[in-house]
Each structure stands twice: as C-alpha cells, then as structure tokens.
Amino acid sequence: MPALCRDCLARFDGAAAPPRRCPGCGSPRILSHPELWSLEIAHVDCDAFYASVEKRDDPSLRDRPVIVGGGRRGVVSTACYLARLRGVRSAMPMFEARRLCPDAVVISPRFDAYAAVSRAIRDRMEALTDRVEPLSLDEAFLDLRGTTRLHGAPAAVLLARLTREIERDLGLTASVGLSYNKFLAKIASDLDKPRGFSVLGRSDAPGFLARQEVGLLWGIGAAGQAALAQAGIHRIGDLLHRDRQALRARFGVAGERLWHLARGEDDRPVCPERDPRCLSNETTFPEDIADRDALAGHLWRLSEKVSARAKARAVAGRLVLLRLKRADHSLLVRRSALREPTQLAERLYRAARILLDQVADPGPFRLIGVGLAEIAPAAQADRDRDLLDPLAARHEAAERAADAIRARFGQGAILKGRALR
Ligand SMILES: [Mg+2]
C-alpha cells in the first residue's frame, strides 16, 4: 500500500501493510492510503490560526489558554486548543468564553499581522500550483493536478512538504485534507486537527459519508438540517435511498445537489481568486441586536477583517456594501461609492457607518455584513487624501502608524476604543 513519512517525506510502496514507524527517520507520522499517489485536490487549513500567530509572537503564551476576540462584548474569533479543551468555541459570546475559561489570555485581533502571515503561506501554495482558491486568511483549496510532472512528486508529498515548511519557516501548524474534489477535501482537513493529514479516496468516501450527519454537507446549516429531518433524512446515508427526482421536487436545485454530494460527487472547480469581485465579511449574532453602538462595534471588527484581506491580496475596493438581516431573515442592503478605492479599515468603516446611520429600520437585526466591491489594484487606492480629505489623511496616517507599532510591540499595544464595544 502506498505510504509516506510526513517528517522525512520518504515514500513506501509495495508492502501490504505500511510500516508503523519510518524505517529512515523513525517518525510515527506515516500516512497511507490505497489512492495516496492519485488524489490531487486538497484543502489546507491552519490550526487555530489567529491564536497560533499570537503564541508564536509571544512565547510566554505557549502553555496558556489564548482567546482572540473582540473585547468584552464581542465574540470569540479563535480559541487555541487549550481553551477549546475547556469548551471555548469560535463565535461564542466572549462573556461565556470567559466564564468557561477565566484564566484565558484574551487578545484583540491583529489582522495586519495575520494578513502578512497569510500572504507568506499563499506564496508557498502558489509556488506549487496556480490553482489556489483562498477561503479565508488561513485556508485554501489547491488543485494539484498535473503538478506531479512539474515538481517530480505526487500531490501528497508536495502537501506534506508544504506543511513542513509552514512549520519550519512560519512557526505555525496546518492540517491537510486530500481527496478527489473540494467537498471531500474540506471535510478531510477537519478530521485529524491539529497538524493532521487526512485522505478520503474514491474507495472509502461514500462509505464514510453514509455514516455522517447531514449537517456535514456543504451548505446545510441548522435550518437545512431541520428541513431534512422533517423529511426523515438525518444521516447522509438516508439520502442514498431517496429518488433523485423526489429530492428535486421537495428541495429544488439544492435537492439535486444533495443527491450528488451524498455520493461524494462534486464537480466545482478550484477557482483562483485573482480578481475577486467582492471582499466581504459578515457575522450572525447569538441574539438579535437593535442597539446602534453595538452594531457599530461589529461593523468596525468586520471592517478590520475585510481591510486585512484586501491588504493581504494587495487590492482595494471603491464600492462599500452594508448588509443587515432582519429577525424575519429579510435582507437590507445599502451601498455607497467612494471617490477612489480604499483598503483602509478606517475608511471602509466610516463609509459603512454612514450607511448604517441612514438605515431607518430600527431593527433588531440578526446579521451584519460589510463588503468592498469594484475591486482595483492597491496601487490605485487611497491617493486622494491630501487634496480632497484632510481628515482622512490623518486617519490613514494613524492606521498606518498603528500597524507599524503593532508590528514592533505586539498585540494589544494599540486598541481602538470601538473595538471594545
Ligand atoms: Mg483554520
């Protein structure tokens, strides 16, 4: 059976059973799968990314539970594995996280630092293939078809080498899912976290899927799960016995898609996001919010995230989008065009804040989102400051100075007042 040592990258073939330990380096991290050399679609996902960057940059945090999140009234962005052992989860309200883990070190996100690391990881991925599709700062799909000829090694070897380099050069760990399509690669990367490498092949994926709950399927959240439960469908295997036309009649196009996914079929290509038409981020609240200051606090955090992604990709956007979802799930969208593209959190926030202030609907709202569209290269961004907007020039200087100070003195050196709301 094909096998690979994830530490020294030695390859083994032939033997019926893979070695327990690498005969070369003695490592127990042996990866084996009958289809190991032929699978070429991967999902790579850093482990507890924001918290891991914080631990890397401040070694005194290494053995302490670390939560990265938005201040006392915010929610958890990322919890390290020590904090997760105590029950802390992403998107959990911060007060609950503090209750579960009172000795946690709580850190405000430093999106500029994360964007820089993200860029370094992306560069390494793009050295392997030009088909890299980022999903967020710390995860991406890679289509490695054809790279065996180019790099002289199967995708599994290239991926093991990539994670080894990310550890060695960037001080972070990542987990890999390897399969024959995006849907399964994404599931696989989550199976063995942290520092994992999981393989789902054509021979084992359908059987594995059949045992799982439908919530594992792409696009099935709590509402979808409830709808499927009404139809008596709880596990993915339950979908295998349903007629395709009947699923389509009951659930529309989604029903058809579920029929395919349940069989491990997903033909979506890995799309490089060179020129994204929109960069956006949104958050759903644990409880609906009407308070404008609280909404503005979320807006600021989201603006920082969108700005960090824009900076990481060296792009900017001219059109600012604000999305609010009412309690009844109806959507309200407002947009405004800037004089020129921006990638600055401060400018994005100010434009979105004006849009929020103009919303007459008192709410409450269950979701808020902010986006940048009409994407342009960063070189075209934020040039008008001196001529047209002296106030913006001061804000930009402050944001760039804060980036520099955070880069030098580390987390928490500077906190925006509104990040604490
Ligand atoms: Mg991650």
mmCIF file of N, CA and C and ligand atoms in Angstrom, residues 45-49 138-139 193, ligand 1:
data_model
loop_
_atom_site.group_PDB
_atom_site.id
_atom_site.type_symbol
_atom_site.label_atom_id
_atom_site.label_comp_id
_atom_site.label_asym_id
_atom_site.label_seq_id
_atom_site.Cartn_x
_atom_site.Cartn_y
_atom_site.Cartn_z
ATOM 1 N N ASP A 45 -5.680 24.012 5.874
ATOM 2 C CA ASP A 45 -6.315 24.884 6.871
ATOM 3 C C ASP A 45 -5.398 25.007 8.076
ATOM 4 N N CYS A 46 -4.961 26.217 8.387
ATOM 5 C CA CYS A 46 -4.098 26.406 9.558
ATOM 6 C C CYS A 46 -4.866 26.093 10.834
ATOM 7 N N ASP A 47 -4.143 25.634 11.851
ATOM 8 C CA ASP A 47 -4.766 25.237 13.107
ATOM 9 C C ASP A 47 -4.857 26.441 14.043
ATOM 10 N N ALA A 48 -6.080 26.758 14.501
ATOM 11 C CA ALA A 48 -6.301 27.866 15.450
ATOM 12 C C ALA A 48 -5.471 29.080 15.042
ATOM 13 N N PHE A 49 -5.676 29.527 13.815
ATOM 14 C CA PHE A 49 -4.728 30.435 13.153
ATOM 15 C C PHE A 49 -4.387 31.694 13.965
ATOM 16 N N ASP A 138 -6.679 31.896 6.380
ATOM 17 C CA ASP A 138 -5.864 30.744 6.786
ATOM 18 C C ASP A 138 -6.273 29.434 6.143
ATOM 19 N N GLU A 139 -7.116 29.450 5.135
ATOM 20 C CA GLU A 139 -7.443 28.178 4.478
ATOM 21 C C GLU A 139 -7.646 28.382 2.984
ATOM 22 N N LYS A 193 -7.473 17.294 13.047
ATOM 23 C CA LYS A 193 -6.819 18.513 13.503
ATOM 24 C C LYS A 193 -6.334 18.358 14.930
HETATM 25 MG MG MG B 1 -8.185 27.361 10.325
#
